[in-house]
Every structure is written in structure tokens, then in C-alpha cells.
PDB file of C-alpha atoms and ligand atoms in Angstrom:
ATOM      1  CA  MET A  12       0.279  -0.041  -0.157  1.00  0.00           C
ATOM      2  CA  ASN A  13       1.159   3.358  -1.034  1.00  0.00           C
ATOM      3  CA  SER A  14       2.260   5.610   2.125  1.00  0.00           C
ATOM      4  CA  SER A  15       0.044   8.754   2.812  1.00  0.00           C
ATOM      5  CA  VAL A  16       3.365  10.639   2.778  1.00  0.00           C
ATOM      6  CA  LEU A  17       6.233   9.914   0.687  1.00  0.00           C
ATOM      7  CA  LEU A  18       9.560  10.098   1.536  1.00  0.00           C
ATOM      8  CA  GLU A  19      12.353  10.917  -0.977  1.00  0.00           C
ATOM      9  CA  ILE A  20      16.037  11.724  -0.442  1.00  0.00           C
ATOM     10  CA  LYS A  21      18.286  13.206  -3.118  1.00  0.00           C
ATOM     11  CA  ASN A  22      20.885  16.008  -2.694  1.00  0.00           C
ATOM     12  CA  GLU A  23      20.611  15.892   0.864  1.00  0.00           C
ATOM     13  CA  VAL A  24      17.018  17.354   0.848  1.00  0.00           C
ATOM     14  CA  ALA A  25      14.378  15.205   1.980  1.00  0.00           C
ATOM     15  CA  SER A  26      11.014  15.464   0.153  1.00  0.00           C
ATOM     16  CA  LEU A  27       7.957  14.821   1.965  1.00  0.00           C
ATOM     17  CA  SER A  28       4.756  14.469  -0.182  1.00  0.00           C
ATOM     18  CA  PHE A  29       1.119  14.546   0.969  1.00  0.00           C
ATOM     19  CA  ASN A  30      -0.214  11.437  -0.739  1.00  0.00           C
ATOM     20  CA  ARG A  31      -4.000  11.286  -0.579  1.00  0.00           C
ATOM     21  CA  PRO A  32      -4.147  13.503  -4.057  1.00  0.00           C
ATOM     22  CA  ASP A  33      -8.115  12.325  -4.534  1.00  0.00           C
ATOM     23  CA  LYS A  34      -8.961  14.388  -1.134  1.00  0.00           C
ATOM     24  CA  LEU A  35      -6.860  16.884  -2.074  1.00  0.00           C
ATOM     25  CA  ASN A  36      -4.510  15.505   0.792  1.00  0.00           C
ATOM     26  CA  ALA A  37      -6.967  16.413   3.226  1.00  0.00           C
ATOM     27  CA  PHE A  38      -5.388  15.157   6.637  1.00  0.00           C
ATOM     28  CA  ASN A  39      -6.929  11.803   8.167  1.00  0.00           C
ATOM     29  CA  ARG A  40      -5.409  10.732  11.508  1.00  0.00           C
ATOM     30  CA  GLU A  41      -3.179   8.077   9.544  1.00  0.00           C
ATOM     31  CA  MET A  42      -1.881  10.867   7.338  1.00  0.00           C
ATOM     32  CA  ALA A  43      -0.904  13.244  10.406  1.00  0.00           C
ATOM     33  CA  LEU A  44       0.846  10.771  12.398  1.00  0.00           C
ATOM     34  CA  GLU A  45       2.481   9.401   9.423  1.00  0.00           C
ATOM     35  CA  LEU A  46       4.032  13.099   8.848  1.00  0.00           C
ATOM     36  CA  GLN A  47       5.175  13.300  12.580  1.00  0.00           C
ATOM     37  CA  LYS A  48       6.922   9.743  11.893  1.00  0.00           C
ATOM     38  CA  LYS A  49       8.576  10.879   8.769  1.00  0.00           C
ATOM     39  CA  LEU A  50       9.677  14.413   9.940  1.00  0.00           C
ATOM     40  CA  ASP A  51      11.481  12.530  13.490  1.00  0.00           C
ATOM     41  CA  ALA A  52      13.163  10.288  10.879  1.00  0.00           C
ATOM     42  CA  CYS A  53      14.272  13.333   9.092  1.00  0.00           C
ATOM     43  CA  GLU A  54      15.447  15.125  12.193  1.00  0.00           C
ATOM     44  CA  ASN A  55      17.497  12.325  13.128  1.00  0.00           C
ATOM     45  CA  ASP A  56      19.111  11.456   9.821  1.00  0.00           C
ATOM     46  CA  THR A  57      22.363  13.794   9.966  1.00  0.00           C
ATOM     47  CA  THR A  58      22.355  13.173   6.240  1.00  0.00           C
ATOM     48  CA  ILE A  59      19.361  15.167   5.734  1.00  0.00           C
ATOM     49  CA  ARG A  60      20.379  18.880   5.516  1.00  0.00           C
ATOM     50  CA  CYS A  61      16.960  20.098   4.305  1.00  0.00           C
ATOM     51  CA  ILE A  62      13.018  19.146   4.441  1.00  0.00           C
ATOM     52  CA  TYR A  63      10.967  19.776   1.328  1.00  0.00           C
ATOM     53  CA  LEU A  64       6.862  19.642   2.062  1.00  0.00           C
ATOM     54  CA  THR A  65       4.519  19.384  -0.763  1.00  0.00           C
ATOM     55  CA  GLY A  66       1.543  17.566  -2.203  1.00  0.00           C
ATOM     56  CA  LYS A  67       0.860  15.098  -4.688  1.00  0.00           C
ATOM     57  CA  GLY A  68      -1.664  16.044  -7.448  1.00  0.00           C
ATOM     58  CA  LYS A  69      -3.309  19.212  -7.838  1.00  0.00           C
ATOM     59  CA  GLY A  70      -3.479  20.452  -4.253  1.00  0.00           C
ATOM     60  CA  PHE A  71      -1.201  21.060  -1.352  1.00  0.00           C
ATOM     61  CA  SER A  72      -3.556  19.718   1.530  1.00  0.00           C
ATOM     62  CA  ALA A  73      -7.230  20.630   2.120  1.00  0.00           C
ATOM     63  CA  GLY A  74      -6.564  20.586   5.757  1.00  0.00           C
ATOM     64  CA  GLN A  75      -8.723  18.188   8.374  1.00  0.00           C
ATOM     65  CA  ASP A  76     -10.200  15.105   6.413  1.00  0.00           C
ATOM     66  CA  LEU A  77     -13.926  16.251   7.675  1.00  0.00           C
ATOM     67  CA  SER A  78     -15.544  12.625   6.955  1.00  0.00           C
ATOM     68  CA  GLU A  79     -13.458  11.731  10.133  1.00  0.00           C
ATOM     69  CA  VAL A  80     -15.082  14.456  12.466  1.00  0.00           C
ATOM     70  CA  THR A  81     -18.594  13.278  11.485  1.00  0.00           C
ATOM     71  CA  GLY A  82     -20.762  10.336  12.935  1.00  0.00           C
ATOM     72  CA  ASP A  83     -20.541   8.673  15.692  1.00  0.00           C
ATOM     73  CA  ASN A  84     -17.025   8.172  16.278  1.00  0.00           C
ATOM     74  CA  ILE A  85     -16.125  11.545  16.298  1.00  0.00           C
ATOM     75  CA  PRO A  86     -12.670  11.636  18.133  1.00  0.00           C
ATOM     76  CA  GLY A  87     -12.839  15.482  19.566  1.00  0.00           C
ATOM     77  CA  PHE A  88     -11.282  18.379  18.810  1.00  0.00           C
ATOM     78  CA  ASP A  89      -9.187  18.071  21.824  1.00  0.00           C
ATOM     79  CA  LYS A  90      -7.634  14.808  21.024  1.00  0.00           C
ATOM     80  CA  ILE A  91      -7.414  15.696  17.022  1.00  0.00           C
ATOM     81  CA  LEU A  92      -5.182  18.607  18.102  1.00  0.00           C
ATOM     82  CA  SER A  93      -3.249  17.374  20.383  1.00  0.00           C
ATOM     83  CA  GLU A  94      -2.326  14.160  18.838  1.00  0.00           C
ATOM     84  CA  GLN A  95      -2.417  15.400  15.110  1.00  0.00           C
ATOM     85  CA  TYR A  96      -2.296  19.327  14.760  1.00  0.00           C
ATOM     86  CA  ASN A  97      -0.047  20.388  17.458  1.00  0.00           C
ATOM     87  CA  PRO A  98       2.726  18.037  17.392  1.00  0.00           C
ATOM     88  CA  ILE A  99       2.951  18.684  13.668  1.00  0.00           C
ATOM     89  CA  ILE A 100       3.652  22.685  13.925  1.00  0.00           C
ATOM     90  CA  THR A 101       5.885  22.386  17.367  1.00  0.00           C
ATOM     91  CA  ARG A 102       8.033  19.380  15.220  1.00  0.00           C
ATOM     92  CA  ILE A 103       8.546  21.651  12.192  1.00  0.00           C
ATOM     93  CA  ARG A 104       9.261  24.828  14.087  1.00  0.00           C
ATOM     94  CA  LYS A 105      11.946  22.719  16.581  1.00  0.00           C
ATOM     95  CA  ILE A 106      13.417  20.821  13.975  1.00  0.00           C
ATOM     96  CA  GLU A 107      17.092  22.538  13.638  1.00  0.00           C
ATOM     97  CA  LYS A 108      17.162  22.209   9.740  1.00  0.00           C
ATOM     98  CA  PRO A 109      15.334  24.424   7.132  1.00  0.00           C
ATOM     99  CA  VAL A 110      11.698  23.387   6.114  1.00  0.00           C
ATOM    100  CA  VAL A 111      10.671  24.460   2.995  1.00  0.00           C
ATOM    101  CA  ALA A 112       6.766  24.530   2.123  1.00  0.00           C
ATOM    102  CA  ALA A 113       6.146  23.934  -1.487  1.00  0.00           C
ATOM    103  CA  VAL A 114       2.389  24.728  -1.835  1.00  0.00           C
ATOM    104  CA  ASN A 115       1.684  23.423  -5.345  1.00  0.00           C
ATOM    105  CA  GLY A 116      -1.938  23.621  -5.296  1.00  0.00           C
ATOM    106  CA  VAL A 117      -4.764  24.799  -2.546  1.00  0.00           C
ATOM    107  CA  ALA A 118      -3.759  24.983   0.922  1.00  0.00           C
ATOM    108  CA  ALA A 119      -6.892  25.244   3.084  1.00  0.00           C
ATOM    109  CA  GLY A 120      -7.666  25.090   6.564  1.00  0.00           C
ATOM    110  CA  ALA A 121      -4.872  23.030   8.805  1.00  0.00           C
ATOM    111  CA  GLY A 122      -3.013  22.883   5.232  1.00  0.00           C
ATOM    112  CA  ALA A 123      -2.548  26.392   4.795  1.00  0.00           C
ATOM    113  CA  ASN A 124      -1.521  26.768   8.536  1.00  0.00           C
ATOM    114  CA  ILE A 125       1.279  23.783   8.108  1.00  0.00           C
ATOM    115  CA  ALA A 126       2.591  25.453   5.065  1.00  0.00           C
ATOM    116  CA  LEU A 127       2.781  28.887   6.960  1.00  0.00           C
ATOM    117  CA  CYS A 128       5.022  27.725   9.800  1.00  0.00           C
ATOM    118  CA  CYS A 129       7.688  26.401   7.608  1.00  0.00           C
ATOM    119  CA  ASP A 130      10.698  28.262   7.165  1.00  0.00           C
ATOM    120  CA  VAL A 131      10.567  28.955   3.524  1.00  0.00           C
ATOM    121  CA  VAL A 132       7.118  29.184   2.137  1.00  0.00           C
ATOM    122  CA  VAL A 133       6.943  29.343  -2.020  1.00  0.00           C
ATOM    123  CA  ALA A 134       3.835  28.832  -4.165  1.00  0.00           C
ATOM    124  CA  ALA A 135       2.912  27.947  -7.709  1.00  0.00           C
ATOM    125  CA  GLN A 136       1.153  30.747  -9.724  1.00  0.00           C
ATOM    126  CA  SER A 137      -2.136  28.450  -9.478  1.00  0.00           C
ATOM    127  CA  ALA A 138      -2.235  27.777  -5.727  1.00  0.00           C
ATOM    128  CA  SER A 139      -4.552  29.283  -3.328  1.00  0.00           C
ATOM    129  CA  PHE A 140      -4.432  29.839   0.473  1.00  0.00           C
ATOM    130  CA  ILE A 141      -7.701  29.587   2.512  1.00  0.00           C
ATOM    131  CA  GLN A 142      -8.301  29.900   6.272  1.00  0.00           C
ATOM    132  CA  ALA A 143     -11.422  27.582   5.575  1.00  0.00           C
ATOM    133  CA  PHE A 144     -12.322  26.907   9.305  1.00  0.00           C
ATOM    134  CA  SER A 145     -14.754  29.951  10.097  1.00  0.00           C
ATOM    135  CA  LYS A 146     -17.137  28.377   6.961  1.00  0.00           C
ATOM    136  CA  ILE A 147     -17.753  25.475   9.084  1.00  0.00           C
ATOM    137  CA  GLY A 148     -18.024  27.353  12.304  1.00  0.00           C
ATOM    138  CA  LEU A 149     -14.484  26.413  13.711  1.00  0.00           C
ATOM    139  CA  ILE A 150     -11.669  28.406  14.114  1.00  0.00           C
ATOM    140  CA  PRO A 151      -8.031  28.315  12.857  1.00  0.00           C
ATOM    141  CA  ASP A 152      -5.971  25.924  14.374  1.00  0.00           C
ATOM    142  CA  SER A 153      -2.405  24.569  13.710  1.00  0.00           C
ATOM    143  CA  GLY A 154      -0.914  27.970  14.594  1.00  0.00           C
ATOM    144  CA  GLY A 155      -2.930  30.129  12.104  1.00  0.00           C
ATOM    145  CA  THR A 156      -3.852  32.760  15.079  1.00  0.00           C
ATOM    146  CA  TYR A 157      -0.322  32.497  16.169  1.00  0.00           C
ATOM    147  CA  PHE A 158       1.736  33.057  12.557  1.00  0.00           C
ATOM    148  CA  LEU A 159      -0.816  34.759  10.415  1.00  0.00           C
ATOM    149  CA  PRO A 160      -0.953  38.030  12.050  1.00  0.00           C
ATOM    150  CA  ARG A 161       2.607  37.787  12.549  1.00  0.00           C
ATOM    151  CA  LEU A 162       3.095  37.446   8.979  1.00  0.00           C
ATOM    152  CA  ILE A 163       0.813  39.855   7.522  1.00  0.00           C
ATOM    153  CA  GLY A 164      -0.710  41.991  10.156  1.00  0.00           C
ATOM    154  CA  TRP A 165      -3.641  41.667  12.752  1.00  0.00           C
ATOM    155  CA  GLN A 166      -6.406  43.425  10.417  1.00  0.00           C
ATOM    156  CA  LYS A 167      -5.600  40.949   7.319  1.00  0.00           C
ATOM    157  CA  ALA A 168      -5.280  38.400   9.494  1.00  0.00           C
ATOM    158  CA  SER A 169      -8.563  38.426  11.008  1.00  0.00           C
ATOM    159  CA  ALA A 170     -10.277  39.428   8.174  1.00  0.00           C
ATOM    160  CA  LEU A 171      -9.028  36.545   6.031  1.00  0.00           C
ATOM    161  CA  MET A 172      -9.762  34.420   8.948  1.00  0.00           C
ATOM    162  CA  MET A 173     -13.125  35.672   9.835  1.00  0.00           C
ATOM    163  CA  LEU A 174     -14.214  35.788   5.743  1.00  0.00           C
ATOM    164  CA  ALA A 175     -12.606  32.495   4.801  1.00  0.00           C
ATOM    165  CA  ASP A 176     -11.384  34.221   1.308  1.00  0.00           C
ATOM    166  CA  LYS A 177      -9.903  32.041  -0.974  1.00  0.00           C
ATOM    167  CA  ILE A 178      -6.901  34.039  -1.909  1.00  0.00           C
ATOM    168  CA  SER A 179      -4.419  33.604  -5.061  1.00  0.00           C
ATOM    169  CA  SER A 180      -0.728  32.752  -4.362  1.00  0.00           C
ATOM    170  CA  GLU A 181       0.010  36.361  -6.048  1.00  0.00           C
ATOM    171  CA  GLU A 182      -2.507  37.852  -3.208  1.00  0.00           C
ATOM    172  CA  ALA A 183      -0.401  35.759  -0.738  1.00  0.00           C
ATOM    173  CA  LEU A 184       3.013  37.144  -2.142  1.00  0.00           C
ATOM    174  CA  GLN A 185       1.704  40.691  -1.841  1.00  0.00           C
ATOM    175  CA  LEU A 186       0.308  40.147   1.439  1.00  0.00           C
ATOM    176  CA  GLY A 187       3.911  39.211   2.881  1.00  0.00           C
ATOM    177  CA  MET A 188       2.427  35.769   3.678  1.00  0.00           C
ATOM    178  CA  ILE A 189       4.690  33.785   1.438  1.00  0.00           C
ATOM    179  CA  TYR A 190       8.396  34.200   0.031  1.00  0.00           C
ATOM    180  CA  LYS A 191       7.790  33.546  -3.792  1.00  0.00           C
ATOM    181  CA  VAL A 192       5.571  32.560  -6.509  1.00  0.00           C
ATOM    182  CA  PHE A 193       6.482  30.727  -9.645  1.00  0.00           C
ATOM    183  CA  PRO A 194       5.050  29.860 -12.568  1.00  0.00           C
ATOM    184  CA  ASP A 195       3.367  26.482 -12.573  1.00  0.00           C
ATOM    185  CA  GLU A 196       5.402  24.659 -15.602  1.00  0.00           C
ATOM    186  CA  TYR A 197       8.859  25.839 -13.554  1.00  0.00           C
ATOM    187  CA  PHE A 198       7.461  25.345  -9.672  1.00  0.00           C
ATOM    188  CA  ALA A 199       8.670  21.691  -9.113  1.00  0.00           C
ATOM    189  CA  GLU A 200      11.809  22.823 -10.422  1.00  0.00           C
ATOM    190  CA  SER A 201      12.505  26.006  -9.108  1.00  0.00           C
ATOM    191  CA  SER A 202      11.035  25.154  -5.513  1.00  0.00           C
ATOM    192  CA  LYS A 203      13.448  22.312  -5.422  1.00  0.00           C
ATOM    193  CA  LYS A 204      16.158  24.596  -6.161  1.00  0.00           C
ATOM    194  CA  ILE A 205      15.472  26.598  -2.765  1.00  0.00           C
ATOM    195  CA  ALA A 206      15.656  23.497  -0.890  1.00  0.00           C
ATOM    196  CA  GLU A 207      18.856  22.189  -2.456  1.00  0.00           C
ATOM    197  CA  THR A 208      20.237  25.654  -2.062  1.00  0.00           C
ATOM    198  CA  LEU A 209      19.739  25.552   1.681  1.00  0.00           C
ATOM    199  CA  ALA A 210      20.972  22.258   1.904  1.00  0.00           C
ATOM    200  CA  GLN A 211      24.221  23.001   0.713  1.00  0.00           C
ATOM    201  CA  MET A 212      24.517  26.334   3.199  1.00  0.00           C
ATOM    202  CA  PRO A 213      25.592  26.173   6.964  1.00  0.00           C
ATOM    203  CA  THR A 214      22.476  24.144   8.063  1.00  0.00           C
ATOM    204  CA  ARG A 215      23.752  24.015  11.523  1.00  0.00           C
ATOM    205  CA  GLY A 216      23.829  27.673  11.473  1.00  0.00           C
ATOM    206  CA  LEU A 217      20.321  27.634   9.948  1.00  0.00           C
ATOM    207  CA  GLY A 218      18.935  25.702  12.334  1.00  0.00           C
ATOM    208  CA  PHE A 219      20.105  28.442  14.877  1.00  0.00           C
ATOM    209  CA  ILE A 220      18.426  30.941  12.874  1.00  0.00           C
ATOM    210  CA  LYS A 221      15.492  29.341  13.331  1.00  0.00           C
ATOM    211  CA  GLN A 222      15.557  28.869  16.944  1.00  0.00           C
ATOM    212  CA  ALA A 223      16.425  32.563  17.564  1.00  0.00           C
ATOM    213  CA  LEU A 224      13.509  33.403  15.252  1.00  0.00           C
ATOM    214  CA  ASN A 225      11.289  31.388  17.391  1.00  0.00           C
ATOM    215  CA  SER A 226      11.722  32.915  20.362  1.00  0.00           C
ATOM    216  CA  SER A 227      11.717  36.553  18.725  1.00  0.00           C
ATOM    217  CA  PHE A 228       7.693  36.339  18.995  1.00  0.00           C
ATOM    218  CA  THR A 229       7.687  36.367  22.424  1.00  0.00           C
ATOM    219  CA  ASN A 230      10.682  38.032  23.716  1.00  0.00           C
ATOM    220  CA  SER A 231      11.874  41.601  25.102  1.00  0.00           C
ATOM    221  CA  LEU A 232      14.608  43.174  23.201  1.00  0.00           C
ATOM    222  CA  GLU A 233      17.218  42.518  26.136  1.00  0.00           C
ATOM    223  CA  ASP A 234      15.808  38.752  26.156  1.00  0.00           C
ATOM    224  CA  GLN A 235      16.089  38.644  22.676  1.00  0.00           C
ATOM    225  CA  LEU A 236      19.517  40.307  22.244  1.00  0.00           C
ATOM    226  CA  SER A 237      20.570  37.487  24.861  1.00  0.00           C
ATOM    227  CA  ALA A 238      19.390  34.831  23.104  1.00  0.00           C
ATOM    228  CA  GLU A 239      20.925  35.830  19.616  1.00  0.00           C
ATOM    229  CA  GLN A 240      24.381  35.991  21.989  1.00  0.00           C
ATOM    230  CA  LYS A 241      23.594  32.186  22.779  1.00  0.00           C
ATOM    231  CA  TRP A 242      23.052  31.056  19.316  1.00  0.00           C
ATOM    232  CA  GLN A 243      26.122  33.034  17.743  1.00  0.00           C
ATOM    233  CA  GLN A 244      28.265  31.489  20.574  1.00  0.00           C
ATOM    234  CA  LYS A 245      26.802  27.924  19.378  1.00  0.00           C
ATOM    235  CA  ALA A 246      27.481  29.081  15.502  1.00  0.00           C
ATOM    236  CA  GLY A 247      30.938  30.066  16.576  1.00  0.00           C
ATOM    237  CA  LYS A 248      31.909  26.699  17.560  1.00  0.00           C
ATOM    238  CA  THR A 249      30.535  25.003  14.305  1.00  0.00           C
ATOM    239  CA  TYR A 250      33.092  23.350  11.521  1.00  0.00           C
ATOM    240  CA  ASP A 251      31.195  25.551   8.808  1.00  0.00           C
ATOM    241  CA  PHE A 252      31.808  28.648  10.617  1.00  0.00           C
ATOM    242  CA  ASN A 253      35.795  28.039  10.388  1.00  0.00           C
ATOM    243  CA  GLU A 254      35.344  26.681   6.823  1.00  0.00           C
ATOM    244  CA  GLY A 255      33.352  29.839   5.908  1.00  0.00           C
ATOM    245  CA  VAL A 256      35.957  32.212   7.107  1.00  0.00           C
ATOM    246  CA  LYS A 257      38.398  29.959   5.920  1.00  0.00           C
ATOM    247  CA  ALA A 258      37.518  29.905   2.230  1.00  0.00           C
ATOM    248  CA  PHE A 259      36.625  33.567   2.183  1.00  0.00           C
ATOM    249  CA  LEU A 260      40.302  34.297   3.218  1.00  0.00           C
ATOM    250  CA  GLU A 261      41.679  31.841   0.941  1.00  0.00           C
ATOM    251  CA  LYS A 262      39.460  33.487  -2.024  1.00  0.00           C
ATOM    252  CA  ARG A 263      37.376  29.883  -2.752  1.00  0.00           C
ATOM    253  CA  ALA A 264      33.959  28.320  -2.603  1.00  0.00           C
ATOM    254  CA  PRO A 265      33.379  26.899   0.834  1.00  0.00           C
ATOM    255  CA  ARG A 266      32.503  23.414   1.531  1.00  0.00           C
ATOM    256  CA  PHE A 267      29.976  23.188   3.999  1.00  0.00           C
ATOM    257  CA  ARG A 268      28.927  20.151   6.190  1.00  0.00           C
ATOM    258  CA  GLY A 269      26.056  20.834   8.340  1.00  0.00           C
ATOM    259  CA  GLU A 270      28.565  20.276  11.018  1.00  0.00           C
TER     260      GLU A 270
HETATM  261  O1  LIG B 311     -10.663  18.508  14.908  1.00  0.00           O
HETATM  262  C1  LIG B 311     -10.808  19.437  14.164  1.00  0.00           C
HETATM  263  O2  LIG B 311     -11.496  18.879  12.793  1.00  0.00           O
HETATM  264  C2  LIG B 311     -10.159  20.306  14.177  1.00  0.00           C
HETATM  265  C3  LIG B 311      -8.985  20.495  12.937  1.00  0.00           C
HETATM  266  C4  LIG B 311      -9.739  21.362  12.064  1.00  0.00           C
HETATM  267  C5  LIG B 311      -8.634  21.637  10.954  1.00  0.00           C
HETATM  268  C6  LIG B 311      -9.387  22.182   9.539  1.00  0.00           C
HETATM  269  O3  LIG B 311      -8.526  21.935   8.701  1.00  0.00           O
HETATM  270  S1  LIG B 311     -10.857  22.725   9.500  1.00  0.00           S
HETATM  271  C7  LIG B 311     -10.830  22.689   7.886  1.00  0.00           C
HETATM  272  C8  LIG B 311     -10.910  21.736   6.893  1.00  0.00           C
HETATM  273  N1  LIG B 311     -10.926  22.043   5.566  1.00  0.00           N
HETATM  274  C9  LIG B 311     -12.181  22.540   4.988  1.00  0.00           C
HETATM  275  O4  LIG B 311     -12.865  23.111   5.444  1.00  0.00           O
HETATM  276  C10 LIG B 311     -11.709  22.578   3.338  1.00  0.00           C
HETATM  277  C11 LIG B 311     -12.669  21.817   2.539  1.00  0.00           C
HETATM  278  N2  LIG B 311     -12.489  21.849   1.317  1.00  0.00           N
HETATM  279  C12 LIG B 311     -12.667  22.868   0.541  1.00  0.00           C
HETATM  280  O5  LIG B 311     -13.423  23.802   0.852  1.00  0.00           O
HETATM  281  C13 LIG B 311     -12.467  22.554  -1.288  1.00  0.00           C
HETATM  282  O6  LIG B 311     -12.142  21.198  -0.978  1.00  0.00           O
HETATM  283  C14 LIG B 311     -11.550  23.195  -1.454  1.00  0.00           C
HETATM  284  C15 LIG B 311     -11.668  24.908  -1.538  1.00  0.00           C
HETATM  285  C16 LIG B 311     -10.232  23.295  -0.520  1.00  0.00           C
HETATM  286  C17 LIG B 311     -10.959  22.845  -2.693  1.00  0.00           C
HETATM  287  O7  LIG B 311     -12.098  23.111  -3.691  1.00  0.00           O
HETATM  288  P1  LIG B 311     -11.924  22.129  -5.314  1.00  0.00           P
HETATM  289  O8  LIG B 311     -13.646  22.802  -5.876  1.00  0.00           O
HETATM  290  O9  LIG B 311     -10.780  22.731  -6.116  1.00  0.00           O
HETATM  291  O10 LIG B 311     -12.244  20.981  -4.703  1.00  0.00           O
HETATM  292  P2  LIG B 311     -13.310  19.826  -4.285  1.00  0.00           P
HETATM  293  O11 LIG B 311     -14.064  19.161  -5.385  1.00  0.00           O
HETATM  294  O12 LIG B 311     -13.978  20.547  -3.411  1.00  0.00           O
HETATM  295  O13 LIG B 311     -12.414  18.864  -3.546  1.00  0.00           O
HETATM  296  C18 LIG B 311     -11.943  17.562  -4.438  1.00  0.00           C
HETATM  297  C19 LIG B 311     -12.258  16.500  -3.457  1.00  0.00           C
HETATM  298  O14 LIG B 311     -11.431  16.197  -2.425  1.00  0.00           O
HETATM  299  C20 LIG B 311     -13.608  16.124  -3.155  1.00  0.00           C
HETATM  300  O15 LIG B 311     -13.921  14.574  -3.209  1.00  0.00           O
HETATM  301  P3  LIG B 311     -15.000  13.614  -4.339  1.00  0.00           P
HETATM  302  O16 LIG B 311     -16.119  14.911  -4.271  1.00  0.00           O
HETATM  303  O17 LIG B 311     -14.097  14.190  -5.409  1.00  0.00           O
HETATM  304  O18 LIG B 311     -14.819  12.621  -3.567  1.00  0.00           O
HETATM  305  C21 LIG B 311     -13.803  16.660  -1.844  1.00  0.00           C
HETATM  306  O19 LIG B 311     -14.992  15.824  -1.282  1.00  0.00           O
HETATM  307  C22 LIG B 311     -12.402  16.002  -1.292  1.00  0.00           C
HETATM  308  N3  LIG B 311     -11.993  17.027  -0.347  1.00  0.00           N
HETATM  309  C23 LIG B 311     -11.498  18.464  -0.327  1.00  0.00           C
HETATM  310  N4  LIG B 311     -11.439  18.893   1.081  1.00  0.00           N
HETATM  311  C24 LIG B 311     -11.658  17.889   1.913  1.00  0.00           C
HETATM  312  C25 LIG B 311     -11.842  16.530   1.112  1.00  0.00           C
HETATM  313  N5  LIG B 311     -12.647  15.537   1.765  1.00  0.00           N
HETATM  314  C26 LIG B 311     -12.263  15.671   3.238  1.00  0.00           C
HETATM  315  N6  LIG B 311     -11.815  16.597   4.181  1.00  0.00           N
HETATM  316  C27 LIG B 311     -11.700  17.886   3.024  1.00  0.00           C
HETATM  317  N7  LIG B 311     -11.097  18.601   3.955  1.00  0.00           N
END
């Protein structure tokens, strides 16, 4: 049986593809747990230096599989969030490796918010984003109320969450929600290139950038300066820092190892 999350490793990039294309990669429980398992495997594998998340077929992910939240066997939101979505978001933020979200098609509900918590978010021209929750009487979860106002500002976030407007990737770009948009025909290649570039950079340092950014959302300036001091000391002890400076002085290209 095909896995609901495919893993392919190439050029030190782990590509994780949501694989329920007939349901626009909506998350059932199995897929949410499989994603966590595969993210853990990527974290622990030192040969992987960047993670690339995308969807098979025409969607990125339509969020929670709504067929699993109706009927007699409803697991309950508390269980769904604590077992499925919250651990996905915290894992992505904690992994000390860059995570690229390559939004190939529609990203709705939890699908959109999983993309938005990634380190670099790019989208295909034909992709779209919807905070779909309010249409069915829910509130944005999977970190939506945390990341979206910080990305695009309170007012726009509030309106998008309440109105559940479907916005194009170009609009998302203009709002500052995502980093870049690529034409559909070059999307896979262009987005993968970003992941491959990151994988050849000083990836331990990129992991430290991520940690410093995580705390910047809640720290005072003084606390954040201390955090920078802490992560900079760690960065200064890496092989890649030494190599970067040496290569600069020797006027040659650096050969980073992610160590
Ligand atoms: O515990 C909790 O549940 C809390 C957690 C909540 C997290 C959430 O993510 S809540 C939000 C859940 N997502 C949605 O409400 C989005 C629902 N989907 C849509 O609104 C539309 O499908 C899209 C706007 C995303 C795309 O529209 P379109 O016209 O391109 O595609 P479609 O025809 O609607 O969908 C294609 C198929 O995917 C279709 O199946 P079928 O009829 O061909 O067999 C459709 O039913 C299925 N599908 C799409 N989204 C979901 C889904 N099936 C189950 N769950 C879905 N979310």
C-alpha cells in the first residue's frame, strides 16, 4: 500500500509529499501521524540537511479530512489537535534544519497553516490559500492565530480568518504571507532548487537562526539580544563557521558540511 506521506532523499534534501491526491491531501489521522513519524526520521538522519514539503496531485492539502469529524466515532477536537496538528507544528518549528513548504495547489485550513509555519514558503502561480475554518464554524488552528497575524498584520489576518476568502498565491505574496511565486511549469524545479541551495549552506547555523526567530515572537529586546548571544556562540563553534571564514580568506568556494 502506498504511504500517505512519501519520502524521497536526494542531494541531502528530504522531500515529503502528502499523498492522498483524490482528497486534495486532506489530513486523516493516519496521514497526520505518518507525517510526524517522517519528520522525526528526517530530524534524526544527519545526511538530511533540508526538508521539502509538498503535495501530490493538484492540491497541497485541504486540511482536516472532514469525513473523520462526523458520525458516531468523532474523536473530539481536543484529541485531534493534541495528537495530530499541534505536534506537527511544534516539530516543524523545533527541527534544527530548514523546512521549505512548496505549495503546489490549494492549501486550506490546517493545510494552509502547516505551510505557513515553515521556514521558507513558496507557491505555484495557480495555488491558493484559504483559512477555511470559519466556513464550518471552527477557529483557525495549527498555529494559524499565531503565525498569520505575525506574517501579515492583525487586521488582514483577522479579516481572512473571519471571511475565509480564497486568495491566490500572488495575493499571498503581496500580503507578505509567502516568500515567492513561481510559474506552474517551473514550480517543482524552482522550489526544489531553493531546498537544494539551503541543504548546501551551513545548515547548523540555519537551525540556530530558526531557534532565534522562534523566541523573537515573544521576547523583549533584551531577552532577544541574549538569545542571539547564545545562538551566536554555538554558531561560532561550528565546523561551517571555520570553513566559511577560511574559504573567504583563501578566495575559494566554501565546502559546508552542516557540522
Ligand atoms: O478536529 C478538527 O477537525 C479540528 C481541525 C481542523 C483543521 C481544519 O483543517 S478545518 C478545515 C477543513 N478543511 C476545509 O474545510 C476545506 C474543505 N474543502 C474545500 O473547501 C474545497 O475542497 C477546496 C476549496 C479546498 C478545494 O475546492 P475544489 O473545488 O478545488 O475541490 P473539491 O471538488 O471541493 O474537492 C476535491 C475532492 O477532495 C472532493 O472529493 P470527491 O467529491 O471528488 O470524492 C472533496 O470532497 C475532497 N475534499 C476536499 N477537501 C476535503 C475533502 N475531503 C475531506 N476533507 C476535506 N477537507
